[in-house]
């Protein structure tokens, strides 16, 4: 015994649109989250990651020894080193 179901074309079109919306939304979210998976951050991204201004980052992180990598005149911070740096400055 087989069951056949007829789906109206409008349903099919609507389903395609809904799936497209879900896909676009997921891709936008993945682009935003990609920064959290990156191994190296630009100075700007590192500032955003730790929620401080550029001046605070330069004066309190880099000046206190956080390693900086330079490639083609662009500076990068290794994310794991940034996390370790913060962990080493535990208050209590």
mmCIF file of N, CA and C in Angstrom:
data_model
loop_
_atom_site.group_PDB
_atom_site.id
_atom_site.type_symbol
_atom_site.label_atom_id
_atom_site.label_comp_id
_atom_site.label_asym_id
_atom_site.label_seq_id
_atom_site.Cartn_x
_atom_site.Cartn_y
_atom_site.Cartn_z
ATOM 1 N N UNK A 1 0.846 -1.169 0.000
ATOM 2 C CA UNK A 1 0.000 0.000 0.000
ATOM 3 C C UNK A 1 0.896 1.239 0.000
ATOM 4 N N UNK A 2 0.750 2.072 -0.983
ATOM 5 C CA UNK A 2 1.529 3.304 -1.027
ATOM 6 C C UNK A 2 0.589 4.494 -0.938
ATOM 7 N N UNK A 3 1.110 5.503 -0.315
ATOM 8 C CA UNK A 3 0.328 6.720 -0.120
ATOM 9 C C UNK A 3 0.939 7.811 -0.979
ATOM 10 N N UNK A 4 0.138 8.425 -1.786
ATOM 11 C CA UNK A 4 0.622 9.519 -2.612
ATOM 12 C C UNK A 4 0.005 10.813 -2.120
ATOM 13 N N UNK A 5 0.852 11.802 -2.062
ATOM 14 C CA UNK A 5 0.419 13.095 -1.555
ATOM 15 C C UNK A 5 0.764 14.142 -2.596
ATOM 16 N N UNK A 6 -0.202 14.931 -2.959
ATOM 17 C CA UNK A 6 0.056 16.004 -3.911
ATOM 18 C C UNK A 6 0.297 17.291 -3.139
ATOM 19 N N UNK A 7 1.403 17.909 -3.475
ATOM 20 C CA UNK A 7 1.757 19.159 -2.814
ATOM 21 C C UNK A 7 1.522 20.290 -3.807
ATOM 22 N N UNK A 8 0.766 21.282 -3.392
ATOM 23 C CA UNK A 8 0.516 22.405 -4.302
ATOM 24 C C UNK A 8 1.815 23.166 -4.596
ATOM 25 N N UNK A 9 1.958 23.693 -5.788
ATOM 26 C CA UNK A 9 3.175 24.434 -6.156
ATOM 27 C C UNK A 9 3.461 25.605 -5.210
ATOM 28 N N UNK A 10 2.425 26.229 -4.684
ATOM 29 C CA UNK A 10 2.618 27.355 -3.762
ATOM 30 C C UNK A 10 3.359 26.905 -2.501
ATOM 31 N N UNK A 11 3.025 25.720 -2.024
ATOM 32 C CA UNK A 11 3.694 25.186 -0.833
ATOM 33 C C UNK A 11 5.173 24.961 -1.121
ATOM 34 N N UNK A 12 5.448 24.372 -2.263
ATOM 35 C CA UNK A 12 6.819 24.098 -2.662
ATOM 36 C C UNK A 12 7.621 25.396 -2.775
ATOM 37 N N UNK A 13 7.034 26.413 -3.390
ATOM 38 C CA UNK A 13 7.704 27.709 -3.533
ATOM 39 C C UNK A 13 7.957 28.342 -2.169
ATOM 40 N N UNK A 14 6.966 28.262 -1.310
ATOM 41 C CA UNK A 14 7.099 28.844 0.037
ATOM 42 C C UNK A 14 8.180 28.109 0.842
ATOM 43 N N UNK A 15 8.227 26.800 0.716
ATOM 44 C CA UNK A 15 9.237 26.004 1.413
ATOM 45 C C UNK A 15 10.642 26.393 0.945
ATOM 46 N N UNK A 16 10.805 26.573 -0.363
ATOM 47 C CA UNK A 16 12.104 26.995 -0.898
ATOM 48 C C UNK A 16 12.518 28.349 -0.322
ATOM 49 N N UNK A 17 11.584 29.281 -0.246
ATOM 50 C CA UNK A 17 11.883 30.611 0.302
ATOM 51 C C UNK A 17 12.270 30.525 1.778
ATOM 52 N N UNK A 18 11.549 29.724 2.532
ATOM 53 C CA UNK A 18 11.851 29.560 3.959
ATOM 54 C C UNK A 18 13.236 28.943 4.153
ATOM 55 N N UNK A 19 13.554 27.924 3.374
ATOM 56 C CA UNK A 19 14.869 27.289 3.471
ATOM 57 C C UNK A 19 15.978 28.260 3.080
ATOM 58 N N UNK A 20 15.719 29.073 2.080
ATOM 59 C CA UNK A 20 16.694 30.083 1.665
ATOM 60 C C UNK A 20 16.934 31.084 2.795
ATOM 61 N N UNK A 21 15.864 31.539 3.451
ATOM 62 C CA UNK A 21 15.989 32.481 4.571
ATOM 63 C C UNK A 21 16.798 31.875 5.717
ATOM 64 N N UNK A 22 16.544 30.612 6.021
ATOM 65 C CA UNK A 22 17.281 29.926 7.086
ATOM 66 C C UNK A 22 18.758 29.828 6.708
ATOM 67 N N UNK A 23 19.035 29.495 5.470
ATOM 68 C CA UNK A 23 20.418 29.382 4.990
ATOM 69 C C UNK A 23 21.141 30.724 5.086
ATOM 70 N N UNK A 24 20.518 31.788 4.609
ATOM 71 C CA UNK A 24 21.136 33.121 4.641
ATOM 72 C C UNK A 24 21.410 33.538 6.079
ATOM 73 N N UNK A 25 20.461 33.306 6.957
ATOM 74 C CA UNK A 25 20.631 33.648 8.369
ATOM 75 C C UNK A 25 21.778 32.860 8.993
ATOM 76 N N UNK A 26 21.860 31.585 8.697
ATOM 77 C CA UNK A 26 22.932 30.743 9.241
ATOM 78 C C UNK A 26 24.296 31.191 8.721
ATOM 79 N N UNK A 27 24.368 31.576 7.465
ATOM 80 C CA UNK A 27 25.638 32.037 6.897
ATOM 81 C C UNK A 27 26.077 33.354 7.533
ATOM 82 N N UNK A 28 25.144 34.260 7.768
ATOM 83 C CA UNK A 28 25.478 35.529 8.416
ATOM 84 C C UNK A 28 25.980 35.289 9.834
ATOM 85 N N UNK A 29 25.336 34.390 10.546
ATOM 86 C CA UNK A 29 25.764 34.057 11.909
ATOM 87 C C UNK A 29 27.151 33.411 11.898
ATOM 88 N N UNK A 30 27.400 32.557 10.931
ATOM 89 C CA UNK A 30 28.709 31.902 10.828
ATOM 90 C C UNK A 30 29.808 32.925 10.552
ATOM 91 N N UNK A 31 29.515 33.920 9.724
ATOM 92 C CA UNK A 31 30.496 34.972 9.446
ATOM 93 C C UNK A 31 30.818 35.747 10.716
ATOM 94 N N UNK A 32 29.786 36.049 11.512
ATOM 95 C CA UNK A 32 30.007 36.769 12.776
ATOM 96 C C UNK A 32 30.816 35.913 13.738
ATOM 97 N N UNK A 33 30.513 34.636 13.804
ATOM 98 C CA UNK A 33 31.186 33.736 14.739
ATOM 99 C C UNK A 33 32.590 33.364 14.286
ATOM 100 N N UNK A 34 32.902 33.582 13.024
ATOM 101 C CA UNK A 34 34.213 33.188 12.509
ATOM 102 C C UNK A 34 35.340 33.842 13.295
ATOM 103 N N UNK A 35 35.129 35.069 13.731
ATOM 104 C CA UNK A 35 36.141 35.753 14.528
ATOM 105 C C UNK A 35 36.500 35.004 15.790
ATOM 106 N N UNK A 36 35.579 34.275 16.335
ATOM 107 C CA UNK A 36 35.845 33.517 17.553
ATOM 108 C C UNK A 36 36.656 32.261 17.279
ATOM 109 N N UNK A 37 36.725 31.843 16.028
ATOM 110 C CA UNK A 37 37.477 30.639 15.686
ATOM 111 C C UNK A 37 38.846 30.960 15.104
ATOM 112 N N UNK A 38 39.105 32.215 14.795
ATOM 113 C CA UNK A 38 40.374 32.589 14.182
ATOM 114 C C UNK A 38 41.524 32.401 15.160
ATOM 115 N N UNK A 39 42.664 31.955 14.645
ATOM 116 C CA UNK A 39 43.844 31.757 15.483
ATOM 117 C C UNK A 39 44.571 33.076 15.733
ATOM 118 N N UNK A 40 44.574 33.949 14.730
ATOM 119 C CA UNK A 40 45.229 35.251 14.852
ATOM 120 C C UNK A 40 44.192 36.354 14.678
ATOM 121 N N UNK A 41 44.340 37.413 15.458
ATOM 122 C CA UNK A 41 43.437 38.555 15.393
ATOM 123 C C UNK A 41 44.226 39.800 15.023
ATOM 124 N N UNK A 42 43.599 40.696 14.273
ATOM 125 C CA UNK A 42 44.209 42.002 14.071
ATOM 126 C C UNK A 42 44.121 42.755 15.399
ATOM 127 N N UNK A 43 44.831 43.858 15.502
ATOM 128 C CA UNK A 43 44.762 44.658 16.729
ATOM 129 C C UNK A 43 43.319 45.087 16.983
ATOM 130 N N UNK A 44 42.641 45.524 15.939
ATOM 131 C CA UNK A 44 41.240 45.957 16.076
ATOM 132 C C UNK A 44 40.364 44.811 16.575
ATOM 133 N N UNK A 45 40.527 43.625 15.999
ATOM 134 C CA UNK A 45 39.740 42.461 16.422
ATOM 135 C C UNK A 45 40.072 42.072 17.854
ATOM 136 N N UNK A 46 41.348 42.166 18.220
ATOM 137 C CA UNK A 46 41.755 41.840 19.591
ATOM 138 C C UNK A 46 41.121 42.815 20.578
ATOM 139 N N UNK A 47 41.082 44.096 20.225
ATOM 140 C CA UNK A 47 40.432 45.097 21.086
ATOM 141 C C UNK A 47 38.956 44.757 21.277
ATOM 142 N N UNK A 48 38.292 44.403 20.197
ATOM 143 C CA UNK A 48 36.877 44.028 20.272
ATOM 144 C C UNK A 48 36.698 42.754 21.093
ATOM 145 N N UNK A 49 37.603 41.813 20.934
ATOM 146 C CA UNK A 49 37.526 40.530 21.630
ATOM 147 C C UNK A 49 37.569 40.715 23.143
ATOM 148 N N UNK A 50 38.421 41.650 23.611
ATOM 149 C CA UNK A 50 38.546 41.876 25.059
ATOM 150 C C UNK A 50 37.800 43.130 25.520
ATOM 151 N N UNK A 51 37.075 43.769 24.614
ATOM 152 C CA UNK A 51 36.225 44.934 24.925
ATOM 153 C C UNK A 51 36.996 46.094 25.543
ATOM 154 N N UNK A 52 38.096 46.475 24.903
ATOM 155 C CA UNK A 52 38.858 47.643 25.346
ATOM 156 C C UNK A 52 39.166 48.521 24.132
ATOM 157 N N UNK A 53 39.530 49.768 24.406
ATOM 158 C CA UNK A 53 39.899 50.683 23.327
ATOM 159 C C UNK A 53 41.282 50.332 22.794
ATOM 160 N N UNK A 54 41.595 50.886 21.646
ATOM 161 C CA UNK A 54 42.909 50.668 21.045
ATOM 162 C C UNK A 54 44.011 51.181 21.973
ATOM 163 N N UNK A 55 43.822 52.365 22.564
ATOM 164 C CA UNK A 55 44.829 52.920 23.475
ATOM 165 C C UNK A 55 45.042 52.021 24.686
ATOM 166 N N UNK A 56 43.965 51.548 25.280
ATOM 167 C CA UNK A 56 44.073 50.651 26.435
ATOM 168 C C UNK A 56 44.812 49.382 26.044
ATOM 169 N N UNK A 57 44.494 48.852 24.885
ATOM 170 C CA UNK A 57 45.143 47.618 24.432
ATOM 171 C C UNK A 57 46.639 47.836 24.236
ATOM 172 N N UNK A 58 46.993 48.926 23.574
ATOM 173 C CA UNK A 58 48.409 49.205 23.314
ATOM 174 C C UNK A 58 49.167 49.484 24.614
ATOM 175 N N UNK A 59 48.563 50.251 25.518
ATOM 176 C CA UNK A 59 49.243 50.653 26.756
ATOM 177 C C UNK A 59 49.262 49.575 27.830
ATOM 178 N N UNK A 60 48.256 48.729 27.870
ATOM 179 C CA UNK A 60 48.149 47.767 28.961
ATOM 180 C C UNK A 60 48.398 46.319 28.556
ATOM 181 N N UNK A 61 48.251 45.992 27.330
ATOM 182 C CA UNK A 61 48.460 44.613 26.890
ATOM 183 C C UNK A 61 49.818 44.481 26.193
ATOM 184 N N UNK A 62 49.988 45.245 25.134
ATOM 185 C CA UNK A 62 51.226 45.133 24.360
ATOM 186 C C UNK A 62 52.411 45.679 25.145
ATOM 187 N N UNK A 63 52.225 46.811 25.822
ATOM 188 C CA UNK A 63 53.321 47.398 26.600
ATOM 189 C C UNK A 63 53.763 46.484 27.742
ATOM 190 N N UNK A 64 52.851 45.621 28.205
ATOM 191 C CA UNK A 64 53.191 44.698 29.295
ATOM 192 C C UNK A 64 53.670 43.342 28.790
ATOM 193 N N UNK A 65 53.908 43.227 27.484
ATOM 194 C CA UNK A 65 54.563 42.023 26.990
ATOM 195 C C UNK A 65 53.754 41.085 26.119
ATOM 196 N N UNK A 66 52.522 41.421 25.790
ATOM 197 C CA UNK A 66 51.757 40.556 24.888
ATOM 198 C C UNK A 66 52.450 40.545 23.523
ATOM 199 N N UNK A 67 52.816 39.371 23.018
ATOM 200 C CA UNK A 67 53.533 39.300 21.734
ATOM 201 C C UNK A 67 52.681 39.797 20.561
ATOM 202 N N UNK A 68 53.339 40.479 19.644
ATOM 203 C CA UNK A 68 52.699 40.992 18.431
ATOM 204 C C UNK A 68 53.450 40.420 17.234
ATOM 205 N N UNK A 69 52.717 40.013 16.222
ATOM 206 C CA UNK A 69 53.299 39.473 14.997
ATOM 207 C C UNK A 69 53.017 40.460 13.865
ATOM 208 N N UNK A 70 54.020 40.692 13.041
ATOM 209 C CA UNK A 70 53.857 41.645 11.942
ATOM 210 C C UNK A 70 54.063 40.923 10.613
ATOM 211 N N UNK A 71 53.072 41.071 9.728
ATOM 212 C CA UNK A 71 53.148 40.525 8.377
ATOM 213 C C UNK A 71 52.701 41.629 7.426
ATOM 214 N N UNK A 72 53.589 42.003 6.516
ATOM 215 C CA UNK A 72 53.271 43.066 5.547
ATOM 216 C C UNK A 72 52.725 44.322 6.218
ATOM 217 N N UNK A 73 53.389 44.762 7.242
ATOM 218 C CA UNK A 73 53.023 45.974 7.984
ATOM 219 C C UNK A 73 51.668 45.891 8.677
ATOM 220 N N UNK A 74 51.131 44.713 8.832
ATOM 221 C CA UNK A 74 49.890 44.529 9.579
ATOM 222 C C UNK A 74 50.229 43.744 10.836
ATOM 223 N N UNK A 75 49.693 44.190 11.971
ATOM 224 C CA UNK A 75 50.002 43.549 13.247
ATOM 225 C C UNK A 75 48.910 42.559 13.638
ATOM 226 N N UNK A 76 49.351 41.427 14.192
ATOM 227 C CA UNK A 76 48.438 40.372 14.620
ATOM 228 C C UNK A 76 48.768 39.929 16.033
ATOM 229 N N UNK A 77 47.746 39.476 16.722
ATOM 230 C CA UNK A 77 47.866 38.911 18.057
ATOM 231 C C UNK A 77 47.380 37.472 17.975
ATOM 232 N N UNK A 78 48.149 36.557 18.550
ATOM 233 C CA UNK A 78 47.718 35.158 18.591
ATOM 234 C C UNK A 78 46.678 35.034 19.702
ATOM 235 N N UNK A 79 45.514 34.540 19.356
ATOM 236 C CA UNK A 79 44.396 34.508 20.299
ATOM 237 C C UNK A 79 44.722 33.719 21.561
ATOM 238 N N UNK A 80 45.390 32.582 21.421
ATOM 239 C CA UNK A 80 45.719 31.767 22.592
ATOM 240 C C UNK A 80 46.657 32.536 23.519
ATOM 241 N N UNK A 81 47.577 33.316 22.954
ATOM 242 C CA UNK A 81 48.480 34.117 23.781
ATOM 243 C C UNK A 81 47.732 35.251 24.480
ATOM 244 N N UNK A 82 46.740 35.810 23.817
ATOM 245 C CA UNK A 82 45.911 36.843 24.442
ATOM 246 C C UNK A 82 45.140 36.256 25.621
ATOM 247 N N UNK A 83 44.556 35.085 25.432
ATOM 248 C CA UNK A 83 43.838 34.427 26.532
ATOM 249 C C UNK A 83 44.784 34.081 27.680
ATOM 250 N N UNK A 84 45.977 33.600 27.357
ATOM 251 C CA UNK A 84 46.967 33.291 28.398
ATOM 252 C C UNK A 84 47.400 34.547 29.134
ATOM 253 N N UNK A 85 47.591 35.635 28.407
ATOM 254 C CA UNK A 85 47.985 36.910 29.002
ATOM 255 C C UNK A 85 46.939 37.363 30.021
ATOM 256 N N UNK A 86 45.686 37.276 29.641
ATOM 257 C CA UNK A 86 44.605 37.668 30.556
ATOM 258 C C UNK A 86 44.594 36.749 31.770
ATOM 259 N N UNK A 87 44.767 35.459 31.560
ATOM 260 C CA UNK A 87 44.769 34.500 32.674
ATOM 261 C C UNK A 87 45.911 34.763 33.650
ATOM 262 N N UNK A 88 47.036 35.243 33.156
ATOM 263 C CA UNK A 88 48.186 35.535 34.014
ATOM 264 C C UNK A 88 47.971 36.782 34.871
ATOM 265 N N UNK A 89 46.966 37.561 34.560
ATOM 266 C CA UNK A 89 46.695 38.790 35.301
ATOM 267 C C UNK A 89 45.466 38.644 36.204
ATOM 268 N N UNK A 90 45.314 37.465 36.736
ATOM 269 C CA UNK A 90 44.200 37.186 37.647
ATOM 270 C C UNK A 90 44.349 38.022 38.917
ATOM 271 N N UNK A 91 43.253 38.567 39.391
ATOM 272 C CA UNK A 91 43.272 39.449 40.556
ATOM 273 C C UNK A 91 43.139 38.670 41.854
ATOM 274 N N UNK A 92 42.298 37.688 41.917
ATOM 275 C CA UNK A 92 42.115 36.938 43.171
ATOM 276 C C UNK A 92 42.306 35.456 42.972
#
